[in-house]
Amino acid sequence: MARKRLLLIIPPQKGLLKGFATGIVSLAEYLALKENEIDTYIEILDYSLFGADEVKINSLDYANIENLIVGVTTTTASYQSALYVAKNFKRSNANCTVIFGGHHASADPENILRSHLGVVDYVITGEGEIAIYEFIKDFPVVENSSNLVYLKDDKIIRNKIAPFLSEADLDLISLSYKETELYGYSGKFDTITYVSARGCPLKCSFCAVANQKIRTKNFHQIKDDIRKLLLLGFNTIAMEDNFFAHSSTRTFELCKKLESLQKETSPFKWDCQTRVESLKSPYIIKAMENAGCYAAYLGVEALNFEHLTYLGKTKNPDRYLDLLFNIVIPNMLNSEVDCFINLQLGIPGSNGSHHKQTMDSLQRIGFMAKEKNKLITVFPMLHVVYPGTKHYTDGIHTKAFTSNVFEFFTKWEIDQTNLYSWLGENFAHGTGGIPQGILNTEQLKANSFQIVPERILEIQNQLSEIRHTDGIKVFEYKPFIT
Ligand code: B12
Ligand code: SF4
């Protein structure tokens, strides 16, 4: 039997934010640790900067390879592109085995397998390292592979769930940035992506990564990883932990380590994503500033009571807003850490009163920023529904859409050239998910999609109003799209 060969593929991502898929690198690095047990040749194919023709041509190189396993990562936004990759590899080599993994596949395996028989053979859900290791080790026997979902005699089989990687395991997974030439772009907005902790225990209704225990890397490992990034020439790091400052003890300790690292190496700066509540202490912000943090993205998401409730962002919206306006923003404005705010537009049922409350709040914080000669940057998001979220389950229960809506919607969306560009250029969270607030609700129920032009106009006007607010800057995504 020929040696197994595993391709780990990042599909083309035209119209989406630049940056390679860190998850794929992590899988390859974990498998490298198990090299002796799997006897498999592993290759990463990064098509993130390529177009359809290149995929077609490149897949022919694998036409005669035996024992070929093709693993494709997919978000909802890159789902159609992932299917395109899979179809081309199957066409070139009918005997290859295709596995999908990543956020979209993890949340919608049954629809994917049923809708793409003969194209997608398996889905690995959730964290992929242990699962792909078990799959490769035992392949072609699959019964004992964790996190595996597949069809057998028209029945969906879901194998046992693998434990999460331990914190010790996370430390063992190195960064393979040494092969930077393999990867298109290093991270969002000219940064390098770095994940120091996985998971988020909270349950925001719109979020695709909610409800998972946080596991962190060891401080020494983080220091070593960052040292490595600096040696490779990257000096602006995006800490893409879901909830960076979840623990004040850890944040203080980590910042102390990063501060000491600043003295040992060339200077570097970093940003992070965190929740409003985690920055209530000015000492935390100070510690982050001393450690080189230049900006924190606050997942504020909404600036009025009803929207915050709808998004499941907080149980007490009044206290949340009070904390934001009276403590967190003033403290940030007194520091060198820039205040970046994620804000969702197009929330279903939005009305003039919601918008007025949002604008009043923005004017208030803009005024505070202006008084300090600063700007607060708003990162607009469009409210969309992703699979696996509470909003998705709610939508099915209320019959707002069917459970296989993504099969239809993602296919429809990629052909809507103007809409696709509008989404990519104006919002980070937008492409791929169902933009419930701008679609005709009756048609959506029947997997048919029609944009309500007045809604788009309304959102355009809101964006323009936000852009013209003193002390507020709206981030422009356009230069950072593939
Ligand atoms: C860093 C980041 C980016 C970076 C890098 C993208 C990437 N694909 O890694 C950039 C800036 C490029 C980016 C872009 C986008 N992003 Co982004 N991003 C993230 C973020 C914050 C961290 C990702 C990460 O590194 N995680 C750590 C790694 C180790 O985990 P992982 O990627 O999930 O991979 C693991 C498993 O999923 C699985 N796995 C993954 N792929 C595969 C493949 C196989 C074969 C197998 C077996 C397993 C497997 O195993 C991996 C290791 O355990 C996540 C939130 C999150 N926590 O995941 C959002 C997130 C992935 N992004 C999201 C979105 C919406 C986008 C964009 C659409 C934004 C836009 N409008 O352009 C684009 C899409 C780009 C694309 N290629 O599809 C959503 C996706 C939701 C969804 N259902 O699709 C997320 C979940 C944010 C959120 N909470 O909603 N993003
Ligand atoms: S939006 Fe942020 S805080 Fe809420 S569940 Fe997702 S990662 Fe956690």
Coordinates of C-alpha atoms and ligand atoms in Angstrom, one line a residue:
M1 CA 0.0 0.0 0.0
A2 CA 1.4 3.4 -1.0
R3 CA 2.3 5.8 1.8
K4 CA -0.6 8.0 2.8
R5 CA -0.6 11.6 1.6
L6 CA -2.6 14.4 3.3
L7 CA -3.2 17.7 1.7
L8 CA -4.4 20.4 4.1
I9 CA -6.0 23.1 1.9
I10 CA -7.0 26.7 2.4
P11 CA -9.5 27.5 -0.3
P12 CA -9.5 30.6 -2.4
Q13 CA -11.0 33.5 -0.5
K14 CA -11.7 36.2 -3.0
G15 CA -13.6 39.1 -1.5
L16 CA -12.8 38.1 2.1
L17 CA -10.4 39.5 4.5
K18 CA -6.7 38.7 3.9
G19 CA -5.0 36.3 6.2
F20 CA -4.2 32.6 6.2
A21 CA -6.0 29.9 8.2
T22 CA -4.1 29.4 11.5
G23 CA -6.1 26.2 12.2
I24 CA -4.6 24.5 9.2
V25 CA -1.1 25.3 10.4
S26 CA -2.0 24.0 13.8
L27 CA -3.2 20.7 12.3
A28 CA 0.0 20.3 10.4
E29 CA 2.2 21.1 13.4
Y30 CA 0.3 18.6 15.6
L31 CA 0.6 15.9 13.0
A32 CA 4.4 16.6 12.8
L33 CA 4.6 15.7 16.5
K34 CA 3.1 12.3 15.7
E35 CA 5.2 11.7 12.6
N36 CA 6.3 8.3 13.7
E37 CA 2.9 7.0 14.3
I38 CA 1.1 8.1 11.1
D39 CA 3.6 7.4 8.2
T40 CA 1.9 10.1 6.1
Y41 CA 3.3 12.8 3.9
I42 CA 1.7 16.1 4.7
E43 CA 1.5 19.2 2.6
I44 CA -0.3 22.6 3.0
L45 CA -1.8 24.0 -0.1
D46 CA -2.7 27.7 0.4
Y47 CA -5.0 28.8 -2.3
S48 CA -6.1 31.9 -0.4
L49 CA -4.6 34.2 -2.9
F50 CA -5.5 32.1 -6.0
G51 CA -8.4 32.0 -8.3
A52 CA -10.5 29.1 -9.6
D53 CA -8.3 28.3 -12.6
E54 CA -5.2 27.8 -10.5
V55 CA -7.0 25.3 -8.3
K56 CA -8.2 23.4 -11.4
I57 CA -4.7 23.2 -12.8
N58 CA -3.0 22.5 -9.6
S59 CA -5.4 19.6 -8.7
L60 CA -4.2 17.8 -11.8
D61 CA -0.8 17.4 -10.2
Y62 CA -2.4 15.0 -7.7
A63 CA -4.3 12.9 -10.4
N64 CA -2.3 9.7 -9.9
I65 CA -1.5 9.9 -6.2
E66 CA -2.7 6.8 -4.3
N67 CA -4.0 7.0 -0.8
L68 CA -4.7 10.7 -1.2
I69 CA -6.6 12.5 1.6
V70 CA -7.7 16.0 0.9
G71 CA -8.6 18.1 4.0
V72 CA -10.2 21.4 3.3
T73 CA -10.9 24.2 5.9
T74 CA -14.1 26.1 5.6
T75 CA -15.8 29.1 7.1
T76 CA -19.3 29.8 5.9
A77 CA -17.9 32.6 3.7
S78 CA -15.5 30.2 2.0
Y79 CA -17.9 27.2 1.9
Q80 CA -18.6 27.4 -1.8
S81 CA -15.0 27.9 -2.5
A82 CA -14.2 24.8 -0.4
L83 CA -16.7 22.8 -2.4
Y84 CA -15.1 24.0 -5.6
V85 CA -11.7 22.7 -4.4
A86 CA -13.2 19.4 -3.4
K87 CA -14.9 18.9 -6.7
N88 CA -11.7 19.6 -8.6
F89 CA -9.7 17.2 -6.6
K90 CA -12.4 14.5 -7.0
R91 CA -12.5 15.2 -10.7
S92 CA -8.7 14.8 -11.0
N93 CA -8.4 11.8 -8.7
A94 CA -11.7 10.0 -8.2
N95 CA -10.1 7.8 -5.5
C96 CA -9.1 10.6 -3.2
T97 CA -10.9 11.0 0.1
V98 CA -12.2 14.5 1.0
I99 CA -12.7 15.7 4.6
F100 CA -14.1 19.1 5.5
G101 CA -13.3 20.8 8.8
G102 CA -13.4 24.3 10.3
H103 CA -16.2 26.5 11.5
H104 CA -18.8 26.0 8.8
A105 CA -18.3 22.2 8.4
S106 CA -18.3 21.8 12.2
A107 CA -21.7 23.5 12.5
D108 CA -23.5 22.0 9.5
P109 CA -22.1 18.5 8.8
E110 CA -25.3 16.7 8.0
N111 CA -26.4 19.1 5.4
I112 CA -23.0 19.1 3.8
L113 CA -22.7 15.4 3.6
R114 CA -26.2 14.8 2.3
S115 CA -26.0 17.6 -0.2
H116 CA -22.6 16.7 -1.6
L117 CA -22.5 12.9 -1.8
G118 CA -19.4 11.8 -3.7
V119 CA -17.7 15.2 -3.1
V120 CA -17.4 15.5 0.7
D121 CA -16.8 12.1 2.3
Y122 CA -16.2 13.1 5.9
V123 CA -16.6 16.0 8.2
I124 CA -14.4 16.5 11.2
T125 CA -16.2 18.7 13.7
G126 CA -14.7 21.1 16.3
E127 CA -11.1 21.1 17.4
G128 CA -9.2 19.1 14.7
E129 CA -5.8 18.1 15.9
I130 CA -6.6 14.8 17.8
A131 CA -9.4 14.0 15.3
I132 CA -7.2 14.3 12.2
Y133 CA -4.4 12.4 13.9
E134 CA -6.7 9.5 14.7
F135 CA -8.3 9.6 11.2
I136 CA -4.9 9.5 9.4
K137 CA -3.5 6.8 11.8
D138 CA -6.3 4.3 11.2
F139 CA -7.4 5.2 7.7
P140 CA -9.1 3.5 5.8
V141 CA -10.7 2.2 9.0
V142 CA -12.7 5.2 10.4
E143 CA -15.0 3.7 13.2
N144 CA -12.7 4.9 16.0
S145 CA -11.8 8.3 14.7
S146 CA -13.1 11.0 17.0
N147 CA -15.2 14.0 15.9
L148 CA -15.9 12.2 12.6
V149 CA -19.3 12.6 10.9
Y150 CA -20.2 10.6 7.8
L151 CA -22.9 8.9 5.9
K152 CA -23.3 5.1 6.0
D153 CA -26.3 3.5 4.2
D154 CA -28.0 6.9 4.1
K155 CA -27.6 7.2 7.9
I156 CA -25.6 9.9 9.6
I157 CA -22.9 8.4 11.8
R158 CA -21.3 10.6 14.5
N159 CA -18.3 9.0 16.1
K160 CA -17.2 9.7 19.7
I161 CA -16.1 13.2 20.6
A162 CA -12.4 13.8 21.3
P163 CA -11.3 15.6 24.5
F164 CA -10.0 19.1 23.9
L165 CA -6.3 19.5 23.7
S166 CA -4.8 20.0 27.1
E167 CA -2.9 23.2 27.9
A168 CA 0.3 21.2 27.8
D169 CA -0.6 19.9 24.3
L170 CA -1.3 23.5 23.1
D171 CA 2.2 24.4 24.3
L172 CA 3.6 21.6 22.1
I173 CA 2.0 23.0 18.9
S174 CA 4.6 25.2 17.5
L175 CA 4.2 28.0 14.9
S176 CA 5.3 27.0 11.4
Y177 CA 5.7 30.6 10.2
K178 CA 9.2 29.6 9.2
E179 CA 7.7 28.6 5.9
T180 CA 6.1 32.1 5.4
E181 CA 6.5 31.8 1.7
L182 CA 3.7 29.2 1.8
Y183 CA 1.2 31.5 3.2
G184 CA -0.5 34.4 1.4
Y185 CA -1.1 37.0 4.1
S186 CA 0.0 36.7 7.7
G187 CA -3.1 38.1 9.4
K188 CA -5.8 40.8 9.4
F189 CA -5.0 44.4 8.7
D190 CA -1.2 43.9 8.2
T191 CA -0.6 42.0 11.5
I192 CA 0.5 38.5 12.2
T193 CA -2.2 36.2 13.7
Y194 CA -1.3 34.7 17.0
V195 CA -3.7 32.6 19.3
S196 CA -2.6 32.4 22.9
A197 CA -5.8 30.9 24.2
R198 CA -8.7 28.9 22.7
G199 CA -12.4 29.0 23.6
C200 CA -14.9 31.3 25.2
P201 CA -17.3 30.2 27.9
L202 CA -20.0 32.8 27.1
K203 CA -23.0 32.3 24.9
C204 CA -23.7 35.4 22.7
S205 CA -26.6 34.5 20.5
F206 CA -24.8 35.5 17.2
C207 CA -21.4 34.0 17.9
A208 CA -20.0 31.0 16.1
V209 CA -17.4 30.2 18.8
A210 CA -19.4 30.4 22.0
N211 CA -19.7 28.1 24.9
Q212 CA -16.3 26.5 25.0
K213 CA -13.9 26.2 28.0
I214 CA -10.9 28.6 27.7
R215 CA -7.5 26.9 27.5
T216 CA -4.4 29.0 27.5
K217 CA -0.8 28.5 26.5
N218 CA 1.9 28.7 29.1
F219 CA 3.5 32.2 29.5
H220 CA 6.9 30.9 28.7
Q221 CA 5.6 29.3 25.5
I222 CA 3.8 32.6 24.5
K223 CA 7.0 34.5 25.1
D224 CA 9.0 31.9 23.0
D225 CA 6.4 32.0 20.2
I226 CA 6.4 35.8 20.1
R227 CA 10.2 35.9 20.1
K228 CA 10.0 33.6 17.1
L229 CA 7.6 35.9 15.3
L230 CA 9.9 38.9 15.9
L231 CA 12.9 37.0 14.6
L232 CA 10.9 36.4 11.4
G233 CA 10.4 40.1 11.1
F234 CA 6.8 40.4 12.3
N235 CA 6.4 43.2 14.8
T236 CA 2.7 43.8 14.9
I237 CA 0.8 40.9 16.4
A238 CA -2.9 40.3 16.5
M239 CA -3.8 38.3 19.6
E240 CA -6.8 36.5 18.1
D241 CA -7.9 34.9 21.4
N242 CA -11.7 35.2 21.5
F243 CA -11.7 36.8 24.9
F244 CA -8.2 38.1 25.7
A245 CA -8.5 39.6 29.2
H246 CA -11.0 36.9 30.5
S247 CA -9.0 36.6 33.7
S248 CA -7.4 39.6 35.3
T249 CA -4.7 37.5 37.1
R250 CA -3.7 36.0 33.8
T251 CA -3.8 39.3 32.0
F252 CA -1.5 41.0 34.6
E253 CA 0.9 38.1 34.5
L254 CA 1.0 37.8 30.7
C255 CA 1.4 41.6 30.3
K256 CA 4.4 41.5 32.8
K257 CA 6.0 38.8 30.6
L258 CA 5.4 40.7 27.4
E259 CA 6.8 43.9 29.1
S260 CA 9.9 42.1 30.0
L261 CA 10.1 40.6 26.5
Q262 CA 10.0 44.1 25.1
K263 CA 13.3 44.8 26.9
E264 CA 15.0 41.7 25.5
T265 CA 14.0 42.0 21.9
S266 CA 13.3 44.5 19.2
P267 CA 10.1 46.6 20.0
F268 CA 6.8 45.1 19.0
K269 CA 3.2 46.0 19.4
W270 CA 0.0 44.0 19.6
D271 CA -3.7 44.2 19.7
C272 CA -6.4 42.0 21.2
Q273 CA -10.1 41.3 21.3
T274 CA -11.9 41.4 24.6
R275 CA -15.2 42.1 26.3
V276 CA -16.2 45.4 27.8
E277 CA -16.4 43.9 31.3
S278 CA -12.8 42.7 31.3
L279 CA -11.4 46.2 31.0
K280 CA -13.1 47.8 34.0
S281 CA -9.9 48.2 35.9
P282 CA -7.6 51.0 34.8
Y283 CA -4.7 48.9 36.1
I284 CA -5.4 46.2 33.5
I285 CA -5.4 48.8 30.7
K286 CA -2.1 50.2 32.1
A287 CA -0.5 46.8 32.2
M288 CA -1.6 46.2 28.6
E289 CA -0.2 49.6 27.6
N290 CA 3.2 48.8 29.3
A291 CA 3.3 45.5 27.5
G292 CA 3.0 47.1 24.1
C293 CA -0.7 46.8 23.4
Y294 CA -1.7 49.6 20.9
A295 CA -5.4 48.7 20.6
A296 CA -8.1 46.6 22.1
Y297 CA -11.1 45.6 20.0
L298 CA -14.1 45.7 22.3
G299 CA -16.9 43.3 21.3
V300 CA -19.5 46.0 22.2
E301 CA -21.8 44.9 19.3
A302 CA -24.7 47.2 20.1
L303 CA -25.4 50.5 21.9
N304 CA -29.0 50.1 22.9
F305 CA -30.8 47.9 25.4
E306 CA -33.0 45.9 22.9
H307 CA -30.2 45.0 20.6
L308 CA -27.9 44.0 23.4
T309 CA -30.6 41.7 24.7
Y310 CA -31.3 40.3 21.2
L311 CA -27.6 39.6 20.7
G312 CA -27.4 37.8 24.1
K313 CA -24.4 40.1 24.9
T314 CA -25.2 40.8 28.5
K315 CA -28.0 40.0 31.1
N316 CA -27.9 43.6 32.2
P317 CA -27.6 46.0 29.2
D318 CA -28.0 49.2 31.4
R319 CA -25.0 48.2 33.6
Y320 CA -23.1 47.1 30.5
L321 CA -23.6 50.5 28.8
D322 CA -22.9 52.4 32.0
L323 CA -19.6 50.5 32.4
L324 CA -18.7 51.2 28.8
F325 CA -19.4 55.0 28.9
N326 CA -18.3 55.8 32.4
I327 CA -15.4 53.5 33.1
V328 CA -14.0 51.6 30.2
I329 CA -13.9 54.3 27.5
P330 CA -12.6 57.1 29.8
N331 CA -9.9 54.7 31.1
M332 CA -8.9 53.8 27.6
L333 CA -8.9 57.4 26.5
N334 CA -6.5 58.1 29.3
S335 CA -4.1 55.4 28.0
E336 CA -2.1 54.7 24.9
V337 CA -4.4 51.8 24.1
D338 CA -6.7 52.7 21.2
C339 CA -10.3 51.9 21.6
F340 CA -11.7 49.8 18.7
I341 CA -15.4 49.0 18.8
N342 CA -17.2 46.3 17.0
L343 CA -20.7 47.4 16.2
Q344 CA -23.5 45.5 14.4
L345 CA -25.8 47.1 11.9
G346 CA -28.8 45.6 10.2
I347 CA -30.1 43.8 13.3
P348 CA -33.6 42.4 12.5
G349 CA -36.4 44.6 13.7
S350 CA -34.2 47.7 14.0
N351 CA -36.1 50.9 14.0
G352 CA -35.5 54.7 14.1
S353 CA -35.5 54.7 17.9
H354 CA -32.7 52.1 18.1
H355 CA -30.7 54.0 15.6
K356 CA -31.2 57.3 17.5
Q357 CA -30.0 55.6 20.7
T358 CA -26.9 54.2 18.9
M359 CA -26.1 57.6 17.4
D360 CA -26.6 59.4 20.7
S361 CA -24.2 57.0 22.3
L362 CA -21.6 57.4 19.5
Q363 CA -21.9 61.2 19.8
R364 CA -21.3 60.9 23.5
I365 CA -18.2 58.7 23.2
G366 CA -17.0 60.7 20.2
F367 CA -17.1 63.8 22.2
M368 CA -15.2 62.2 25.0
A369 CA -12.5 61.1 22.5
K370 CA -12.3 64.5 20.9
E371 CA -11.8 66.2 24.2
K372 CA -8.6 64.0 24.5
N373 CA -7.6 64.7 20.9
K374 CA -8.3 61.1 20.1
L375 CA -10.5 59.0 17.8
I376 CA -12.5 55.9 18.6
T377 CA -12.6 53.5 15.7
V378 CA -15.8 51.7 14.9
F379 CA -15.5 48.4 13.0
P380 CA -18.9 47.9 11.4
M381 CA -20.3 44.4 11.3
L382 CA -23.5 43.4 9.5
H383 CA -25.8 41.3 11.6
V384 CA -25.8 37.8 10.1
V385 CA -26.7 34.3 11.2
Y386 CA -24.0 31.7 11.2
P387 CA -24.7 28.0 11.6
G388 CA -24.2 26.6 15.1
T389 CA -25.4 29.8 16.8
K390 CA -28.4 30.4 19.0
H391 CA -29.8 32.7 16.3
Y392 CA -29.6 29.8 13.8
T393 CA -31.5 27.4 16.1
D394 CA -34.0 30.1 16.9
G395 CA -34.5 30.8 13.2
I396 CA -35.3 27.1 12.5
H397 CA -37.7 26.9 15.4
T398 CA -39.6 30.0 14.3
K399 CA -39.5 28.8 10.7
A400 CA -37.7 32.0 9.6
F401 CA -35.5 29.7 7.5
T402 CA -35.0 26.0 6.9
S403 CA -32.1 24.1 8.5
N404 CA -30.3 23.6 5.2
V405 CA -30.5 27.4 4.4
F406 CA -26.7 27.7 4.0
E407 CA -26.7 25.2 1.1
F408 CA -28.9 27.6 -0.8
F409 CA -27.8 31.0 0.6
T410 CA -24.0 30.6 0.1
K411 CA -24.6 29.5 -3.4
W412 CA -26.9 32.4 -4.2
E413 CA -24.7 34.9 -2.5
I414 CA -21.5 34.3 -4.4
D415 CA -23.3 35.2 -7.6
Q416 CA -24.5 38.6 -6.3
T417 CA -21.5 40.5 -7.3
N418 CA -22.6 43.9 -6.0
L419 CA -23.9 42.6 -2.7
Y420 CA -20.7 40.5 -2.2
S421 CA -18.5 43.5 -2.7
W422 CA -20.7 45.7 -0.5
L423 CA -20.5 43.2 2.3
G424 CA -16.8 42.7 2.0
E425 CA -16.0 46.4 1.8
N426 CA -18.2 47.5 4.6
F427 CA -18.3 44.7 7.2
A428 CA -16.0 42.2 8.8
H429 CA -18.7 39.9 10.1
G430 CA -21.0 39.8 7.0
T431 CA -20.2 37.5 4.1
G432 CA -21.4 33.9 4.3
G433 CA -23.9 34.4 7.1
I434 CA -27.6 35.1 6.5
P435 CA -28.2 38.9 6.6
Q436 CA -31.7 38.5 8.1
G437 CA -32.2 42.2 8.5
I438 CA -31.8 43.0 4.8
L439 CA -33.6 40.1 3.3
N440 CA -37.2 39.7 2.3
T441 CA -38.5 37.6 5.3
E442 CA -41.2 35.7 3.4
Q443 CA -38.9 34.5 0.7
L444 CA -36.2 33.5 3.1
K445 CA -38.6 31.0 4.6
A446 CA -38.6 29.2 1.2
N447 CA -34.8 29.3 0.6
S448 CA -35.3 32.1 -1.9
F449 CA -33.4 35.3 -1.4
Q450 CA -34.3 38.9 -2.2
I451 CA -32.5 41.9 -0.8
V452 CA -34.8 44.7 0.4
P453 CA -33.1 47.8 -1.2
E454 CA -34.5 50.2 1.4
R455 CA -32.7 48.3 4.1
I456 CA -29.4 48.6 2.3
L457 CA -30.1 52.3 1.8
E458 CA -30.9 52.7 5.5
I459 CA -27.6 51.0 6.5
Q460 CA -25.7 53.1 4.0
N461 CA -27.1 56.2 5.6
Q462 CA -26.3 54.9 9.1
L463 CA -22.7 54.2 8.1
S464 CA -22.5 57.7 6.6
E465 CA -23.9 59.3 9.7
I466 CA -21.4 57.4 11.9
R467 CA -18.6 58.5 9.6
H468 CA -19.6 62.1 10.1
T469 CA -19.7 61.8 13.9
D470 CA -17.0 63.9 15.6
G471 CA -14.4 61.8 17.4
I472 CA -15.4 58.7 15.6
K473 CA -13.6 57.0 12.7
V474 CA -15.1 54.2 10.7
F475 CA -12.6 51.5 9.7
E476 CA -12.3 51.0 6.0
Y477 CA -11.9 47.3 5.1
K478 CA -11.4 47.7 1.4
P479 CA -7.6 47.7 1.3
F480 CA -7.5 44.5 3.3
I481 CA -9.7 42.3 1.1
T482 CA -8.2 39.5 -1.0
Ligands
B12_1 C1 -8.0 34.9 13.1 C2 -9.3 34.9 12.4 C3 -9.4 35.3 11.1 C4 -8.2 35.5 10.3 C5 -7.7 34.1 9.8 C6 -8.8 33.3 9.3 C7 -8.7 31.8 9.6 N1 -9.5 31.0 8.7 O1 -8.0 31.3 10.5 C8 -8.7 36.4 9.1 C9 -8.5 37.8 9.4 C10 -8.1 36.1 7.7 C11 -10.2 36.0 9.2 C12 -11.0 36.2 8.1 C13 -12.3 35.9 8.1 N2 -13.1 35.6 9.2 CO1 -12.3 35.2 10.9 N3 -11.7 34.6 12.6 C14 -10.5 34.5 13.1 C15 -10.6 34.0 14.6 C16 -10.7 35.2 15.5 C17 -9.6 33.1 15.0 C18 -9.3 31.9 14.1 C19 -8.3 31.0 14.7 O2 -7.1 31.2 14.4 N4 -8.6 30.1 15.5 C20 -7.6 29.1 16.2 C21 -7.5 27.9 15.3 C22 -6.6 26.9 15.9 O3 -8.8 27.3 15.3 P1 -9.7 27.1 13.9 O4 -9.3 28.1 12.9 O5 -11.1 27.0 14.3 O6 -9.2 25.6 13.5 C23 -9.5 24.5 14.2 C24 -10.8 23.8 13.9 O7 -11.8 24.6 13.3 C25 -10.4 22.6 13.0 N5 -10.2 22.9 11.5 C26 -10.1 24.0 10.8 N6 -9.9 23.7 9.5 C27 -9.9 22.4 9.4 C28 -9.7 21.6 8.3 C29 -9.8 20.2 8.4 C30 -9.6 19.4 7.3 C31 -10.0 19.6 9.7 C32 -9.9 18.2 9.9 C33 -10.1 20.4 10.9 C34 -10.1 21.8 10.7 O8 -9.2 22.3 13.5 C35 -8.4 23.5 13.8 C36 -7.5 23.2 15.0 O9 -8.2 22.8 16.1 C37 -12.0 33.3 14.5 C38 -12.7 33.1 15.8 C39 -12.2 31.7 16.4 N7 -12.0 31.7 17.6 O10 -12.0 30.8 15.7 C40 -12.8 34.2 13.5 C41 -13.8 33.5 12.6 C42 -13.3 32.2 12.1 N8 -13.9 34.4 11.4 C43 -15.1 34.5 11.0 C44 -15.4 35.3 9.8 C45 -16.8 35.6 9.6 C46 -14.4 35.7 8.9 C47 -14.6 36.3 7.5 C48 -15.7 35.8 6.7 C49 -14.6 37.9 7.7 C50 -14.8 38.5 6.3 N9 -15.9 39.2 6.2 O11 -14.0 38.5 5.4 C51 -13.2 36.0 6.9 C52 -13.2 34.6 6.2 C53 -11.9 34.2 5.8 C54 -11.9 32.8 5.2 N10 -10.8 32.3 4.7 O12 -12.9 32.1 5.2 C55 -16.1 33.7 11.8 C56 -16.5 32.5 11.0 C57 -17.9 32.1 11.3 C58 -18.4 31.1 10.3 N11 -19.3 30.2 10.6 O13 -17.9 31.0 9.2 C59 -15.3 33.5 13.1 C60 -15.6 32.1 13.8 C61 -15.6 34.7 14.0 C62 -16.9 34.6 14.7 N12 -17.0 34.5 16.0 O14 -17.9 34.7 14.1 N13 -10.5 35.5 10.4
SF4_2 S1 -19.0 37.2 21.0 FE1 -17.1 37.1 22.2 S2 -17.8 37.0 24.3 FE2 -19.6 36.4 23.0 S3 -19.4 34.2 22.9 FE3 -18.4 35.0 21.1 S4 -16.2 35.1 21.7 FE4 -17.4 34.9 23.6

